Each structure stands twice: as C-alpha cells, then as structure tokens.
Amino acid sequence: MAPVKSFFILSLLIAVSSILNLASAHLSHDFYKKICPKVLPEIRKVVQRAIRNETRIGASLLRLHFHDCFVNGCYGSVLLDDTVNFTGEKTSLANNNSARGYRRCCTRDSVAILGGPDYRVLLGIRDARTASRDAANNNLPAPFFNFSQLLSNFQAHELNLKDLVAPSGGHTLGFAKCATFRNRINNDTNINPKFAASLRASVCPASGGDNNLQPFDATSARFDSVYYQALLKKKGLLHSDQELFKGNGSRSDRLVQR
C-alpha cells in the first residue's frame, strides 16, 4: 500500500480529535514528562500485551477513540458508567456491548503496533464528569447512513468530505456484527453479488446470527489500504462504507482511489 495513504488516514484522525476537543488549553505532548516520565512506555507495553492476547483489541481502541471524540470531544465520557444523574454513552446504539478499550495514547500505540504510523498526541485533557446516551445516539454515524447523511453528520461537527473519507479508513481494522450489514447483503445493488452471496451463506443468514462477526476487510488485524481496495470492488461490508465509493467519478470516489 501505501505508507502515504496510511499516514493520510492517521493525520486526519488526529485532526478530527483536535477539532472535536472543546478546550485545548494547557495541553502538550510532554505533559507527563516531570510528574510521570515512564507513563507512555508503560502504556505501550500494556497495549502490546493486550493485542498479543487478543488482536481485536487494537481495532476496539481505534473505534473507541472515534466514538469518544465524536460526542462532545475527547474527554473519555464514553467510559463513564451510568449514575443517578445521567445515563451514559456505554448503552447507546453504537456502543452497547461493543465499545472496548481505554484512551488516546492506547489508540496511538495500537495503530502503530498493527502497522500504521506512529504519531504524537496532546496530553493533559481533563476527564469528563458527565455523559449522555442521547448525545451518542444523535452524533455517531449509523452503519445504514447514506452518503448525504454521512456528510451532513460530519459537517455538523465542522468537518468536510476529506475528514469523512479518511477516518472511515479506520475500518481497515476490526469486525462488524451481522445485524449491521444484513440489509446490505440482501437488498443493496451497489455490492459485488458473489461477495453478498458468500456472506449470506457463511456468516449472516436471513434470520438469526445477529452477533456473528465479519472482518471489515481481508486484513482485519493490519493497518493498511485493503479497506479502500474493497470499496473499489464493491465489497464494502457496511452500507455506509460503500456509500463512499459509487463509481460515478464523484469527489468522494477520487478520495477513495488516492
């Protein structure tokens, strides 16, 4: 692939994090240098062990980071349990029984360990003290969104088309549940027929098996461009994935082809 494309994806993921932070005062790359100088190497060791034990945790960390940042900024609100004062994000439609992981440094480390570029993150963000399930449901893009809905969703966060196409490349890692792509493999026309048939036969029947897992692409434990290559072949797993490439020469098509 393309180290360049890999770097392009991560650069925009970092940009998304920065844009979605509501306040960035007093943040720095070396925030813990004096008070806890060994924290970053220790975090990486923990992430390495976790990925060694279960490769999927790398994808989970990347997903968790996006789901946290896209709802009121990167403050860790997705990690908060419900209290008598609020119902948190853990039980939202996008996160319930599927959001696992820790925080920003862990996400950076997991991407690097799985073959993506390393990068620096701003540290020192204060933890969230409240969370909102409704905010998560209203802000996180759904797997059945069409292109207009996806773009509107990102524009509502002051992001543009490039910011939409690039972070979607995070689906180079991980899996999706049958329930999120059943309608696509049975009803979509913008899908490779043999690909759809193989999924119906092997992992996602017409009924039952909602929690059966299918990798987003053929190299689900490697940070690469195979996800985008799949879109060019009409083999995007989710409806929202394939909406980024329709083969009509649009600007979105051209970004996927880069």
Tab-separated table of C-alpha atoms in Angstrom:
chain	number	residue	atom	x	y	z
A	1	MET	CA	0.000	0.000	0.000
A	2	ALA	CA	0.944	2.856	0.772
A	3	PRO	CA	2.627	4.315	3.675
A	4	VAL	CA	1.442	7.662	2.282
A	5	LYS	CA	-2.214	6.674	2.429
A	6	SER	CA	-1.757	5.202	5.877
A	7	PHE	CA	-0.236	8.462	7.067
A	8	PHE	CA	-3.030	10.418	5.352
A	9	ILE	CA	-5.647	8.467	7.303
A	10	LEU	CA	-3.931	8.944	10.638
A	11	SER	CA	-3.227	12.616	10.062
A	12	LEU	CA	-6.918	13.201	9.618
A	13	LEU	CA	-7.830	11.082	12.617
A	14	ILE	CA	-5.569	13.323	14.648
A	15	ALA	CA	-7.185	16.371	13.072
A	16	VAL	CA	-10.633	15.057	13.994
A	17	SER	CA	-9.501	14.659	17.593
A	18	SER	CA	-8.168	18.204	17.668
A	19	ILE	CA	-11.247	19.763	16.098
A	20	LEU	CA	-13.602	17.932	18.423
A	21	ASN	CA	-11.832	18.955	21.618
A	22	LEU	CA	-13.854	21.799	23.059
A	23	ALA	CA	-10.947	23.213	25.038
A	24	SER	CA	-7.278	22.574	24.417
A	25	ALA	CA	-5.597	24.948	26.847
A	26	HIS	CA	-2.569	23.624	28.709
A	27	LEU	CA	-2.242	20.515	26.536
A	28	SER	CA	1.215	19.364	25.471
A	29	HIS	CA	2.998	16.343	24.029
A	30	ASP	CA	5.161	16.041	27.169
A	31	PHE	CA	2.521	16.774	29.807
A	32	TYR	CA	3.655	13.838	31.982
A	33	LYS	CA	7.409	14.316	31.468
A	34	LYS	CA	8.070	15.502	35.019
A	35	ILE	CA	5.199	14.062	37.032
A	36	CYS	CA	5.196	10.571	35.488
A	37	PRO	CA	8.061	10.195	32.990
A	38	LYS	CA	7.612	6.456	32.380
A	39	VAL	CA	3.892	6.522	31.709
A	40	LEU	CA	3.995	6.443	27.887
A	41	PRO	CA	6.398	3.470	27.590
A	42	GLU	CA	4.338	1.634	30.201
A	43	ILE	CA	1.116	2.317	28.315
A	44	ARG	CA	2.659	0.939	25.134
A	45	LYS	CA	3.767	-2.220	26.937
A	46	VAL	CA	0.248	-2.761	28.244
A	47	VAL	CA	-1.240	-2.243	24.780
A	48	GLN	CA	1.293	-4.627	23.235
A	49	ARG	CA	0.368	-7.312	25.750
A	50	ALA	CA	-3.344	-6.740	25.185
A	51	ILE	CA	-3.004	-7.021	21.400
A	52	ARG	CA	-0.818	-10.093	21.770
A	53	ASN	CA	-3.564	-11.722	23.826
A	54	GLU	CA	-6.392	-10.545	21.557
A	55	THR	CA	-5.616	-8.856	18.247
A	56	ARG	CA	-9.115	-7.367	18.005
A	57	ILE	CA	-8.410	-5.022	20.918
A	58	GLY	CA	-6.390	-2.794	18.558
A	59	ALA	CA	-9.442	-2.170	16.401
A	60	SER	CA	-11.562	-1.686	19.510
A	61	LEU	CA	-9.240	1.052	20.768
A	62	LEU	CA	-9.352	2.923	17.467
A	63	ARG	CA	-13.140	2.691	17.374
A	64	LEU	CA	-13.443	3.762	20.997
A	65	HIS	CA	-11.318	6.849	20.343
A	66	PHE	CA	-13.536	7.937	17.461
A	67	HIS	CA	-16.749	7.279	19.386
A	68	ASP	CA	-15.433	9.263	22.340
A	69	CYS	CA	-14.247	12.267	20.327
A	70	PHE	CA	-17.347	12.478	18.151
A	71	VAL	CA	-19.594	13.066	21.171
A	72	ASN	CA	-18.702	16.360	22.869
A	73	GLY	CA	-14.927	15.983	22.476
A	74	CYS	CA	-12.144	13.615	23.550
A	75	TYR	CA	-12.734	13.645	27.290
A	76	GLY	CA	-13.345	9.960	27.966
A	77	SER	CA	-17.076	10.396	28.548
A	78	VAL	CA	-17.664	7.114	26.710
A	79	LEU	CA	-16.016	5.310	29.642
A	80	LEU	CA	-18.356	6.639	32.330
A	81	ASP	CA	-20.906	4.335	33.934
A	82	ASP	CA	-24.478	5.473	34.449
A	83	THR	CA	-25.230	7.402	37.631
A	84	VAL	CA	-28.384	8.711	39.261
A	85	ASN	CA	-27.700	11.997	37.441
A	86	PHE	CA	-27.161	10.777	33.879
A	87	THR	CA	-27.439	7.818	31.519
A	88	GLY	CA	-24.073	7.476	29.830
A	89	GLU	CA	-22.842	6.561	26.360
A	90	LYS	CA	-21.998	2.912	27.017
A	91	THR	CA	-25.554	1.781	26.281
A	92	SER	CA	-26.072	3.951	23.202
A	93	LEU	CA	-26.983	2.197	19.954
A	94	ALA	CA	-23.431	2.372	18.602
A	95	ASN	CA	-21.618	1.445	21.830
A	96	ASN	CA	-23.789	-1.108	23.629
A	97	ASN	CA	-21.768	-4.324	24.087
A	98	SER	CA	-19.219	-3.163	21.527
A	99	ALA	CA	-17.073	-0.264	22.780
A	100	ARG	CA	-13.950	-1.591	24.466
A	101	GLY	CA	-10.620	-0.018	25.335
A	102	TYR	CA	-9.000	2.845	27.168
A	103	ARG	CA	-7.745	6.259	25.961
A	104	ARG	CA	-5.879	8.283	23.329
A	105	CYS	CA	-2.313	7.058	23.931
A	106	CYS	CA	-3.552	3.479	23.769
A	107	THR	CA	-5.187	4.213	20.415
A	108	ARG	CA	-1.988	5.712	19.025
A	109	ASP	CA	0.035	2.734	20.268
A	110	SER	CA	-2.395	0.145	18.902
A	111	VAL	CA	-2.318	1.732	15.429
A	112	ALA	CA	1.495	1.740	15.405
A	113	ILE	CA	1.706	-1.848	16.677
A	114	LEU	CA	-0.669	-3.015	13.927
A	115	GLY	CA	1.400	-1.460	11.147
A	116	GLY	CA	0.146	2.113	10.967
A	117	PRO	CA	2.216	5.243	11.529
A	118	ASP	CA	3.242	6.439	14.959
A	119	TYR	CA	2.273	9.965	15.926
A	120	ARG	CA	2.305	12.305	18.903
A	121	VAL	CA	-0.823	13.137	20.859
A	122	LEU	CA	-1.596	16.138	23.019
A	123	LEU	CA	-1.811	15.120	26.671
A	124	GLY	CA	-3.325	16.660	29.764
A	125	ILE	CA	-7.004	16.635	28.861
A	126	ARG	CA	-9.219	16.653	31.931
A	127	ASP	CA	-11.569	13.700	32.239
A	128	ALA	CA	-15.268	14.112	31.604
A	129	ARG	CA	-17.564	14.079	34.614
A	130	THR	CA	-20.796	13.542	32.749
A	131	ALA	CA	-22.007	11.705	29.661
A	132	SER	CA	-25.150	11.411	27.564
A	133	ARG	CA	-26.599	8.397	25.805
A	134	ASP	CA	-28.847	10.700	23.777
A	135	ALA	CA	-25.820	12.699	22.609
A	136	ALA	CA	-24.135	9.492	21.439
A	137	ASN	CA	-27.262	8.328	19.615
A	138	ASN	CA	-27.629	11.718	17.927
A	139	ASN	CA	-23.976	12.237	16.978
A	140	LEU	CA	-22.477	8.900	15.968
A	141	PRO	CA	-22.992	7.930	12.296
A	142	ALA	CA	-25.001	4.743	11.765
A	143	PRO	CA	-23.947	1.825	9.515
A	144	PHE	CA	-27.064	2.306	7.361
A	145	PHE	CA	-26.449	6.016	6.648
A	146	ASN	CA	-26.381	7.080	3.005
A	147	PHE	CA	-23.768	9.475	1.652
A	148	SER	CA	-25.814	12.623	2.277
A	149	GLN	CA	-26.482	11.603	5.871
A	150	LEU	CA	-22.809	10.813	6.463
A	151	LEU	CA	-21.606	14.109	5.035
A	152	SER	CA	-24.234	16.094	6.944
A	153	ASN	CA	-23.219	14.311	10.126
A	154	PHE	CA	-19.562	15.273	9.688
A	155	GLN	CA	-20.361	18.816	8.576
A	156	ALA	CA	-22.353	19.268	11.779
A	157	HIS	CA	-19.012	18.761	13.556
A	158	GLU	CA	-17.293	21.321	11.283
A	159	LEU	CA	-15.635	18.550	9.277
A	160	ASN	CA	-15.543	18.144	5.500
A	161	LEU	CA	-15.617	15.388	2.880
A	162	LYS	CA	-11.933	14.576	3.254
A	163	ASP	CA	-12.434	14.297	7.007
A	164	LEU	CA	-15.230	11.794	6.312
A	165	VAL	CA	-13.372	9.570	3.849
A	166	ALA	CA	-10.091	9.413	5.758
A	167	PRO	CA	-11.254	8.344	9.252
A	168	SER	CA	-13.533	5.767	7.608
A	169	GLY	CA	-10.255	4.055	6.742
A	170	GLY	CA	-10.152	3.071	10.400
A	171	HIS	CA	-12.345	0.196	9.234
A	172	THR	CA	-9.120	-1.336	7.971
A	173	LEU	CA	-9.141	-2.875	11.463
A	174	GLY	CA	-11.788	-4.928	13.176
A	175	PHE	CA	-15.130	-6.608	12.634
A	176	ALA	CA	-18.824	-5.804	12.280
A	177	LYS	CA	-21.837	-7.743	13.512
A	178	CYS	CA	-24.183	-9.439	11.066
A	179	ALA	CA	-27.067	-7.239	12.222
A	180	THR	CA	-25.249	-4.156	10.891
A	181	PHE	CA	-24.833	-5.460	7.323
A	182	ARG	CA	-27.705	-7.958	6.834
A	183	ASN	CA	-29.826	-5.442	4.951
A	184	ARG	CA	-26.889	-4.538	2.697
A	185	ILE	CA	-26.127	-8.093	1.586
A	186	ASN	CA	-29.802	-8.786	0.895
A	187	ASN	CA	-31.044	-5.532	-0.607
A	188	ASP	CA	-28.228	-3.244	-1.797
A	189	THR	CA	-27.458	-3.056	-5.508
A	190	ASN	CA	-24.049	-1.412	-5.111
A	191	ILE	CA	-22.458	-4.666	-3.947
A	192	ASN	CA	-20.478	-7.467	-5.561
A	193	PRO	CA	-23.051	-10.297	-5.972
A	194	LYS	CA	-20.604	-13.090	-5.135
A	195	PHE	CA	-19.422	-11.211	-2.058
A	196	ALA	CA	-23.004	-10.784	-0.853
A	197	ALA	CA	-23.835	-14.432	-1.510
A	198	SER	CA	-20.771	-15.664	0.371
A	199	LEU	CA	-21.697	-13.604	3.427
A	200	ARG	CA	-25.289	-14.850	3.358
A	201	ALA	CA	-24.056	-18.423	3.200
A	202	SER	CA	-21.235	-18.250	5.717
A	203	VAL	CA	-21.861	-15.673	8.403
A	204	CYS	CA	-25.123	-13.735	8.087
A	205	PRO	CA	-28.325	-15.693	7.359
A	206	ALA	CA	-31.669	-14.019	6.753
A	207	SER	CA	-32.595	-14.526	10.400
A	208	GLY	CA	-30.567	-15.312	13.492
A	209	GLY	CA	-26.844	-14.857	13.977
A	210	ASP	CA	-27.126	-11.136	14.690
A	211	ASN	CA	-23.867	-11.155	16.655
A	212	ASN	CA	-21.857	-13.180	14.126
A	213	LEU	CA	-18.705	-11.262	13.234
A	214	GLN	CA	-17.228	-10.499	9.827
A	215	PRO	CA	-13.957	-8.580	9.271
A	216	PHE	CA	-14.255	-5.230	7.513
A	217	ASP	CA	-11.593	-6.321	5.045
A	218	ALA	CA	-9.304	-9.260	4.328
A	219	THR	CA	-6.539	-7.989	6.635
A	220	SER	CA	-8.540	-7.033	9.709
A	221	ALA	CA	-5.525	-7.102	12.042
A	222	ARG	CA	-3.317	-4.909	9.850
A	223	PHE	CA	-3.415	-1.143	9.310
A	224	ASP	CA	-3.311	-0.885	5.510
A	225	SER	CA	-5.364	0.239	2.495
A	226	VAL	CA	-7.198	-3.041	1.816
A	227	TYR	CA	-10.403	-1.449	3.146
A	228	TYR	CA	-10.325	1.138	0.344
A	229	GLN	CA	-9.417	-1.513	-2.226
A	230	ALA	CA	-12.513	-3.444	-1.181
A	231	LEU	CA	-14.695	-0.396	-1.832
A	232	LEU	CA	-13.356	-0.193	-5.389
A	233	LYS	CA	-14.567	-3.785	-5.896
A	234	LYS	CA	-17.985	-3.089	-4.324
A	235	LYS	CA	-17.033	-5.216	-1.338
A	236	GLY	CA	-17.578	-2.662	1.409
A	237	LEU	CA	-19.067	-4.509	4.371
A	238	LEU	CA	-21.402	-1.793	5.646
A	239	HIS	CA	-23.822	0.243	3.565
A	240	SER	CA	-22.166	3.388	4.947
A	241	ASP	CA	-18.750	2.100	3.828
A	242	GLN	CA	-19.764	1.554	0.213
A	243	GLU	CA	-21.541	4.920	0.070
A	244	LEU	CA	-18.072	6.497	-0.043
A	245	PHE	CA	-17.440	4.913	-3.452
A	246	LYS	CA	-20.193	4.571	-6.047
A	247	GLY	CA	-18.067	4.519	-9.185
A	248	ASN	CA	-19.619	7.688	-10.619
A	249	GLY	CA	-16.475	9.811	-10.612
A	250	SER	CA	-17.513	11.928	-7.642
A	251	ARG	CA	-15.023	13.719	-5.420
A	252	SER	CA	-15.613	11.044	-2.796
A	253	ASP	CA	-14.736	8.385	-5.379
A	254	ARG	CA	-11.490	10.182	-6.177
A	255	LEU	CA	-10.534	10.398	-2.499
A	256	VAL	CA	-11.094	6.659	-2.053
A	257	GLN	CA	-8.923	5.976	-5.114
A	258	ARG	CA	-5.982	8.056	-3.844
